[in-house]
mmCIF file of C-alpha atoms in Angstrom:
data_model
loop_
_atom_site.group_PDB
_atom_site.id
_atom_site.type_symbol
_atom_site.label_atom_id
_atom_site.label_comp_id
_atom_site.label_asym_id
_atom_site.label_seq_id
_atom_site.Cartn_x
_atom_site.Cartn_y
_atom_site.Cartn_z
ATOM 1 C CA UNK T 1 143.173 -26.738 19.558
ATOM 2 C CA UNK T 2 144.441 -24.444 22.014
ATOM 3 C CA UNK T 3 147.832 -24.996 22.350
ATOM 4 C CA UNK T 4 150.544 -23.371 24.150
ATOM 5 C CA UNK T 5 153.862 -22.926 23.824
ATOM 6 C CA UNK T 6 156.625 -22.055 25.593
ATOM 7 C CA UNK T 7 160.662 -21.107 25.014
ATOM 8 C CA UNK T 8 163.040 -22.114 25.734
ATOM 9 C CA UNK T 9 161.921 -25.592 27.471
ATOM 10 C CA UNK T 10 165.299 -24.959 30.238
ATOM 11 C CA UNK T 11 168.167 -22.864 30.303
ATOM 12 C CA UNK T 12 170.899 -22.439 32.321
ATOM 13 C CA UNK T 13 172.502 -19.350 32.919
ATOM 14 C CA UNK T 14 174.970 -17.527 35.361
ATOM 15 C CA UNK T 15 174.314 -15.360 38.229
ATOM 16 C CA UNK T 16 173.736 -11.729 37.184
ATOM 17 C CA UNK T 17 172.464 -12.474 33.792
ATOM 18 C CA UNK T 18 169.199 -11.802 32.821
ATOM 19 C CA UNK T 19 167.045 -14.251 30.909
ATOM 20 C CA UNK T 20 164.270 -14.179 28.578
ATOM 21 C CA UNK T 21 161.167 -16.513 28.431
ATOM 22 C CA UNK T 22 158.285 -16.544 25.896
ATOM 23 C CA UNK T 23 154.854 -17.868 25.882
ATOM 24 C CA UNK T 24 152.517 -18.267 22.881
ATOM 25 C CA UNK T 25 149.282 -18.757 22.158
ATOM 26 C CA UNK T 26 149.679 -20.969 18.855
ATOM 27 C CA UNK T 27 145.737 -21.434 18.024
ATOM 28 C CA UNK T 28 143.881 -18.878 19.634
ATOM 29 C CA UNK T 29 144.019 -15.648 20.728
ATOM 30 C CA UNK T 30 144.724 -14.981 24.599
ATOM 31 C CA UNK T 31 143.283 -11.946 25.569
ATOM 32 C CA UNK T 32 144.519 -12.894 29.264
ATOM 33 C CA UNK T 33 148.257 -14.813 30.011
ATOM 34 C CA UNK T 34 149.282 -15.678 33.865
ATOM 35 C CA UNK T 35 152.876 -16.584 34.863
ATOM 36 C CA UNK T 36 153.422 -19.068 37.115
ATOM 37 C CA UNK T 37 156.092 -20.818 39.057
ATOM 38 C CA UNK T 38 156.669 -24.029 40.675
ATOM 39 C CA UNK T 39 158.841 -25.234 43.476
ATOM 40 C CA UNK T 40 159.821 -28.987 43.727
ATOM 41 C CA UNK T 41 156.318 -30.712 44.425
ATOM 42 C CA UNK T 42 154.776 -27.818 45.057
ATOM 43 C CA UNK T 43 151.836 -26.068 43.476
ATOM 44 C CA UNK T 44 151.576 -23.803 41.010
ATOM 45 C CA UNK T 45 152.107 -19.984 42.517
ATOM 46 C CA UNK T 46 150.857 -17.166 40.257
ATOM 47 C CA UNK T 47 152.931 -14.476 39.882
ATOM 48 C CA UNK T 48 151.549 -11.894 37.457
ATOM 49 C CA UNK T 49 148.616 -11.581 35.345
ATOM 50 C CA UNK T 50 149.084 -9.506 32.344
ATOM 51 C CA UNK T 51 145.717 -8.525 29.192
ATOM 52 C CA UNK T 52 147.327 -7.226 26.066
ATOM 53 C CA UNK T 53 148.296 -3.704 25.801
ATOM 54 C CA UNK T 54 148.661 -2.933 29.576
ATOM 55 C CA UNK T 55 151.032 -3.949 32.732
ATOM 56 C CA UNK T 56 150.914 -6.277 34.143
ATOM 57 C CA UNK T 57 148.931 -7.304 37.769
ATOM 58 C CA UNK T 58 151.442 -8.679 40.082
ATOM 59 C CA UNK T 59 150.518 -11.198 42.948
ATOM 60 C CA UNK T 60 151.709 -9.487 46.621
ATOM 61 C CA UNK T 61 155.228 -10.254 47.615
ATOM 62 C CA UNK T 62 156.726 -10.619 43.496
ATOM 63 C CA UNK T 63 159.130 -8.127 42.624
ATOM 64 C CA UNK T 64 157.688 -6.053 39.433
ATOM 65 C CA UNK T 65 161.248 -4.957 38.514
ATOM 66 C CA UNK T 66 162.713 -8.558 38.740
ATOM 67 C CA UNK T 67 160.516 -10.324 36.795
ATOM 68 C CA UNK T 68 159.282 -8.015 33.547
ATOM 69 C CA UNK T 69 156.379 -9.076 31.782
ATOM 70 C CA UNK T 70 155.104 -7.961 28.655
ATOM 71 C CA UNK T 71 152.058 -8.513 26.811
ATOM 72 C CA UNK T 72 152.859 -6.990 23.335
ATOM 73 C CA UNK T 73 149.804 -9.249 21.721
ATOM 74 C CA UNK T 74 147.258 -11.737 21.633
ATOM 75 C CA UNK T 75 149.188 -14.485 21.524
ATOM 76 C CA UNK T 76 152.815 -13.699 23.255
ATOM 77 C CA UNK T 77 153.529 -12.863 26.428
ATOM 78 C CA UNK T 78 157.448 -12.788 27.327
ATOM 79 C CA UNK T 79 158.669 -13.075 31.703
ATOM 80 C CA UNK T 80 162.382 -11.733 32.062
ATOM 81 C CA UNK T 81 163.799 -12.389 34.786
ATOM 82 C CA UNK T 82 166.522 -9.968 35.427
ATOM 83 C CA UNK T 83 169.660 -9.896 37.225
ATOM 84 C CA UNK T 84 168.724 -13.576 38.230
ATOM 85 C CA UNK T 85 170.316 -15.318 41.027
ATOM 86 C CA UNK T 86 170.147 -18.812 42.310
ATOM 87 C CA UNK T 87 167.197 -18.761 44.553
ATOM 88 C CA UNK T 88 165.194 -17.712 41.393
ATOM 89 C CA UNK T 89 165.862 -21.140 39.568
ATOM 90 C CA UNK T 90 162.587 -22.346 39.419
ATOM 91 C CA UNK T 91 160.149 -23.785 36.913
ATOM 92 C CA UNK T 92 158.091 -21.423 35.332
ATOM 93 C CA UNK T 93 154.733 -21.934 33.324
ATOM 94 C CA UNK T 94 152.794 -19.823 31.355
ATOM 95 C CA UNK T 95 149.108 -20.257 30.561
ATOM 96 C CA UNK T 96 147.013 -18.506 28.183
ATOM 97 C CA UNK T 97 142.949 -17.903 28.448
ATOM 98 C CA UNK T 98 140.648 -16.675 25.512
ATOM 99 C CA UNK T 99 137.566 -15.537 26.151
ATOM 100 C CA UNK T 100 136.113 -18.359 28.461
ATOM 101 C CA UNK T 101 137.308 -18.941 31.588
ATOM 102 C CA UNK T 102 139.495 -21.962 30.931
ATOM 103 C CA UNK T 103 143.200 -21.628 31.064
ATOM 104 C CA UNK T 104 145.938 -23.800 28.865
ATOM 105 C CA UNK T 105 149.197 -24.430 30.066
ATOM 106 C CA UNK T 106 152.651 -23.931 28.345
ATOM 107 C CA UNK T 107 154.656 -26.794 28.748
ATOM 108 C CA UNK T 108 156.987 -25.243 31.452
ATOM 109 C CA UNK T 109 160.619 -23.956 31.407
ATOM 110 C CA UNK T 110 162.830 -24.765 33.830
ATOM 111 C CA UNK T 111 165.683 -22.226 35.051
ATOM 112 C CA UNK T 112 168.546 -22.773 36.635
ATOM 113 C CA UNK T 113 170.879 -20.142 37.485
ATOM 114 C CA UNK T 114 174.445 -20.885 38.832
ATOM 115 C CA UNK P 1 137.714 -15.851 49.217
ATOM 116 C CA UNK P 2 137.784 -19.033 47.016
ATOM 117 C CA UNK P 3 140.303 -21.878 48.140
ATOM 118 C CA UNK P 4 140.708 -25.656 46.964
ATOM 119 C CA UNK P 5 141.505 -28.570 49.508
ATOM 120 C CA UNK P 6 143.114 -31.448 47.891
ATOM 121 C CA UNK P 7 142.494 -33.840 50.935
ATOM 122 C CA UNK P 8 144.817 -36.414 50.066
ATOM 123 C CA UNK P 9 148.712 -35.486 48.901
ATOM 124 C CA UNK P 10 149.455 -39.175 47.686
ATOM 125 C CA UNK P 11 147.459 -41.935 46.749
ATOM 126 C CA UNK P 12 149.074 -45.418 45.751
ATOM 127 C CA UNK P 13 146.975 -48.000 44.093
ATOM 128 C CA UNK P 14 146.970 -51.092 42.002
ATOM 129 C CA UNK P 15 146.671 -51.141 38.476
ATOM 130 C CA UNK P 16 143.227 -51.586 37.082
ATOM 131 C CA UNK P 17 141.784 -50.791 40.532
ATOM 132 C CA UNK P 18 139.142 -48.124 40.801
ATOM 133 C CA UNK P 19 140.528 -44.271 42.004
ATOM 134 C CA UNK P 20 138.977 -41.085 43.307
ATOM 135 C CA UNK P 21 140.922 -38.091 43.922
ATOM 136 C CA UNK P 22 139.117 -35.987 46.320
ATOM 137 C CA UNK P 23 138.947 -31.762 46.237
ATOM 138 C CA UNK P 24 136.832 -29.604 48.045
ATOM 139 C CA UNK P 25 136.104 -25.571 47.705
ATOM 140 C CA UNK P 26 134.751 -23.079 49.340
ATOM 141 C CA UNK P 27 133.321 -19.872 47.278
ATOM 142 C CA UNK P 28 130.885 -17.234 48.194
ATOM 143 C CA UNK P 29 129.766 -16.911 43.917
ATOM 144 C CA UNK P 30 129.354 -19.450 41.660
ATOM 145 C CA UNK P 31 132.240 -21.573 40.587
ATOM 146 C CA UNK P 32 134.276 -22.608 37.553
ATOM 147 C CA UNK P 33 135.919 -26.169 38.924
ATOM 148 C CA UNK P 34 138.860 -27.916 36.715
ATOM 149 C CA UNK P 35 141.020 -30.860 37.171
ATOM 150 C CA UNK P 36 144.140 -30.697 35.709
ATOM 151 C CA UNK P 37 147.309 -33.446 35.207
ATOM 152 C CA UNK P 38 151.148 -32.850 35.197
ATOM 153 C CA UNK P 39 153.631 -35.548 33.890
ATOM 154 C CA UNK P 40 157.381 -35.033 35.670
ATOM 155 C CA UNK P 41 159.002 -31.561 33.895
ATOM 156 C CA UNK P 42 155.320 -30.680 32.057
ATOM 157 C CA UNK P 43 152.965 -28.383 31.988
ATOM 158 C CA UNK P 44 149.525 -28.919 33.273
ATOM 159 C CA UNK P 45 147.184 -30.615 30.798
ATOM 160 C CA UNK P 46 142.883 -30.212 30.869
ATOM 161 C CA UNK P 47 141.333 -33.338 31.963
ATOM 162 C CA UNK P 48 137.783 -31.409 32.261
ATOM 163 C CA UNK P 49 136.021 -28.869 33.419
ATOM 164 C CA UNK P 50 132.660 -27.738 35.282
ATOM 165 C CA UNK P 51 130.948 -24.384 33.993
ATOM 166 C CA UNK P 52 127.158 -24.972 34.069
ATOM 167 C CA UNK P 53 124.810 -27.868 33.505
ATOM 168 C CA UNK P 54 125.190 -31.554 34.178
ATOM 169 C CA UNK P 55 126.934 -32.030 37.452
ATOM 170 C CA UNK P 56 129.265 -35.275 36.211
ATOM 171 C CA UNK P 57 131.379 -34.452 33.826
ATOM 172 C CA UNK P 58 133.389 -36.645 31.724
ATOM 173 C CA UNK P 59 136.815 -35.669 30.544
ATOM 174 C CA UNK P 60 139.769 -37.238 28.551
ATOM 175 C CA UNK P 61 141.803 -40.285 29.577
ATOM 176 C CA UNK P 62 138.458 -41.895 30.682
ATOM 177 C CA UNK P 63 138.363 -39.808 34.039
ATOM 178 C CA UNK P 64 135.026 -38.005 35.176
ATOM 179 C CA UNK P 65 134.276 -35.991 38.105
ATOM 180 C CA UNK P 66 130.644 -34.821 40.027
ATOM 181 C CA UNK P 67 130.105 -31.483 40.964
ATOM 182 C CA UNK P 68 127.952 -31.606 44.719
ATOM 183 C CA UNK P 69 127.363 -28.200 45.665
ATOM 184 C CA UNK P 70 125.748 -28.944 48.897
ATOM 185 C CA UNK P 71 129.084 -30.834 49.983
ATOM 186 C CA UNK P 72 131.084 -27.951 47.912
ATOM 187 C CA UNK P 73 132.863 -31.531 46.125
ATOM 188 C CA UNK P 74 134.540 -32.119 43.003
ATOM 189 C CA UNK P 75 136.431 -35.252 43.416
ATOM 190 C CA UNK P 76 137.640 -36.770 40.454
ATOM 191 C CA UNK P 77 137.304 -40.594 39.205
ATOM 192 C CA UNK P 78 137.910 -43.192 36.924
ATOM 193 C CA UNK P 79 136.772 -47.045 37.154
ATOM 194 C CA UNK P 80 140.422 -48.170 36.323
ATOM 195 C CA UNK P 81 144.003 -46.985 36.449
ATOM 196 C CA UNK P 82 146.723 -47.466 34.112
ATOM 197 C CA UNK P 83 150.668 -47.333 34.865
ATOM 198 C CA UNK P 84 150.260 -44.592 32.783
ATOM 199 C CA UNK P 85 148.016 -42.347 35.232
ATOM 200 C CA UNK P 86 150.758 -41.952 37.407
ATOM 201 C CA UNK P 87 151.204 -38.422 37.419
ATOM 202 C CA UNK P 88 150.343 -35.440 39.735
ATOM 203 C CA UNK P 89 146.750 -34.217 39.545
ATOM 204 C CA UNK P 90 145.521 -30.642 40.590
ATOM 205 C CA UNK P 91 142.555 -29.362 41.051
ATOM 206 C CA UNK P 92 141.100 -25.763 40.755
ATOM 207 C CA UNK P 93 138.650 -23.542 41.154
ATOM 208 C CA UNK P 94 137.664 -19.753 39.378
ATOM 209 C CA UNK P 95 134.575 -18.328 38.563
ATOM 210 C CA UNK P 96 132.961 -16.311 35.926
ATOM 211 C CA UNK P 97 134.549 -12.278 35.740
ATOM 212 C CA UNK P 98 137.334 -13.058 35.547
ATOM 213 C CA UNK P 99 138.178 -14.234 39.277
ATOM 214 C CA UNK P 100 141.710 -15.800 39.522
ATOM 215 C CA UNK P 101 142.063 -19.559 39.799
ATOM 216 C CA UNK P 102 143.082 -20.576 42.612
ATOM 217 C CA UNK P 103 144.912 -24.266 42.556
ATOM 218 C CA UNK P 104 145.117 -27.041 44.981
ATOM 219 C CA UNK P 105 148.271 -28.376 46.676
ATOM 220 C CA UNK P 106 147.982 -31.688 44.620
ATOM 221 C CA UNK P 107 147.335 -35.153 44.709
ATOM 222 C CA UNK P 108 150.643 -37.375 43.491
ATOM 223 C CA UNK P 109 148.940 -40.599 41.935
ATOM 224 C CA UNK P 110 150.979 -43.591 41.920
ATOM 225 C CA UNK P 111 149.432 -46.464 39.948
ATOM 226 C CA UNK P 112 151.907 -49.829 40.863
ATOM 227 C CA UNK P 113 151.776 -52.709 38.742
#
C-alpha cells in the first residue's frame, strides 16, 4: 500500500516552455501533497505544500507564479513549472500524506530544460 | 525550530560488516523521526518510522534504529551490509499537527565488496 506515482519520470523541454508534472496518490487518499526538489547530492528542499481544495503554502524564496500547484483532489496534485529556463532543471519529487504523519514519495521526475 | 544533523556525509564499508548511520535532532515538542533511502534517479523509500512506544524500531531491509531522547539520537543500524545497501540514506524529523518535516543533508552509504 501507499504508493505514489509520478509523470512523466523526465522530460526535456526548451527554454520558454512550460511543463506539466503530476503526482498521484494510487492507494490512498492524500489529504496533504508537498513538492520537492533536489539538486545534485543535495537534500530534498520543499517547495510548496498544498491540502485539497485550497492554494497552495509556498516555502520563502519560491516563486508562486513560476511554479503552479494545484490540488484538484485527494489523490492528484499537478507542479507546472512555467516559462522554465535552465537553472530550473532540477529533479522534482512529490510526496503524498494521509491522515498520519508519514509521507510517501513519488518516484521523482527529472527536468531538464535547454 | 526542529532541525536534523546527519553527522556523517559518507560512510564506506565492507560488505557484511556491521553499519550505523548516525542523525541527531533538536525539537522543542515531541517528535515524529523517519529514515528514509534513495537509489540513484529515485524517490525516497520508508525504511521506518518512530511515532510512540518502543524506542528501537525495526524497519524493512533488516535495518532498525533507537530512539534516545536524552541524547535527542536516532541513528540507524543494521548487523550486516549488502552491495545492495549502497544508496543514500536520509533522515527526518516532524511531529504531530501537522509540523513540516524537516530532512537531513544525507548520509551516501557505500558498501565495497
Amino acid at each position: 500500500g501507499a504508493v505514489v506515482s509520478q509523470h512523466p519520470s523526465w522530460v526535456i523541454c526548451k527554454s520558454g516552455t512550460s511543463v506539466k508534472i503530476e503526482c498521484r496518490s494510487l492507494d490512498f487518499q492524500a489529504t496533504t501533497m508537498f513538492w520537492y526538489r533536489q539538486f545534485p547530492k543535495q537534500s530534498l528542499m520543499l517547495m510548496a505544500t498544498s491540502n485539497e481544495g485550497s492554494k497552495a503554502t509556498y516555502e520563502q524564496g519560491v516563486e508562486k507564479d513560476k511554479f503552479l500547484i494545484n490540488h484538484a483532489s485527494l489523490t492528484l496534485s499537478t507542479l507546472t513549472v512555467t516559462s522554465a529556463h535552465p537553472e530550473d532543471s532540477s529533479f522534482y519529487i512529490c510526496s503524498a500524506r494521509e491522515d498520519t504523519d508519514t509521507q510517501y514519495f513519488g518516484p521523482g521526475t527529472r527536468l531538464t530544460v535547454l | 525550530a526542529q532541525s536534523v544533523t546527519q553527522l556523517d556525509s559518507q560512510v564506506p564499508v565492507f560488505e557484511e560488516a556491521p553499519v550505523e548511520l548516525r542523525c541527531n535532532y533538536s525539537s522543542s515538542v515531541s517528535v515524529y523521526l523517519f529514515w528514509y533511502v534513495q537509489y540513484p534517479n529515485q524517490g525516497l523509500q520508508l525504511l521506518l518510522k518512530y511515532l510512540s512506544g518502543s524506542t528501537l524500531v525495526k524497519g524493512i531491509n533488516g535495518f532498525e534504529a533507537e530512539f534516545n531522547k536524552s541524547q535527542t539520537s536516532f541513528h540507524l543500524r543494521k548487523p550486516s551490509v549488502h552491495i545492495s545497501d549502497t544508496a543514500e540514506y536520509f533522515c527526518a524529523v516532524s511531529g504531530p499537527g501537522g509540523f513540516k518535516t524537516i530532512f537531513g543533508a544525507g548520509t551516501r552509504l557505500f558498501v565495497k565488496a
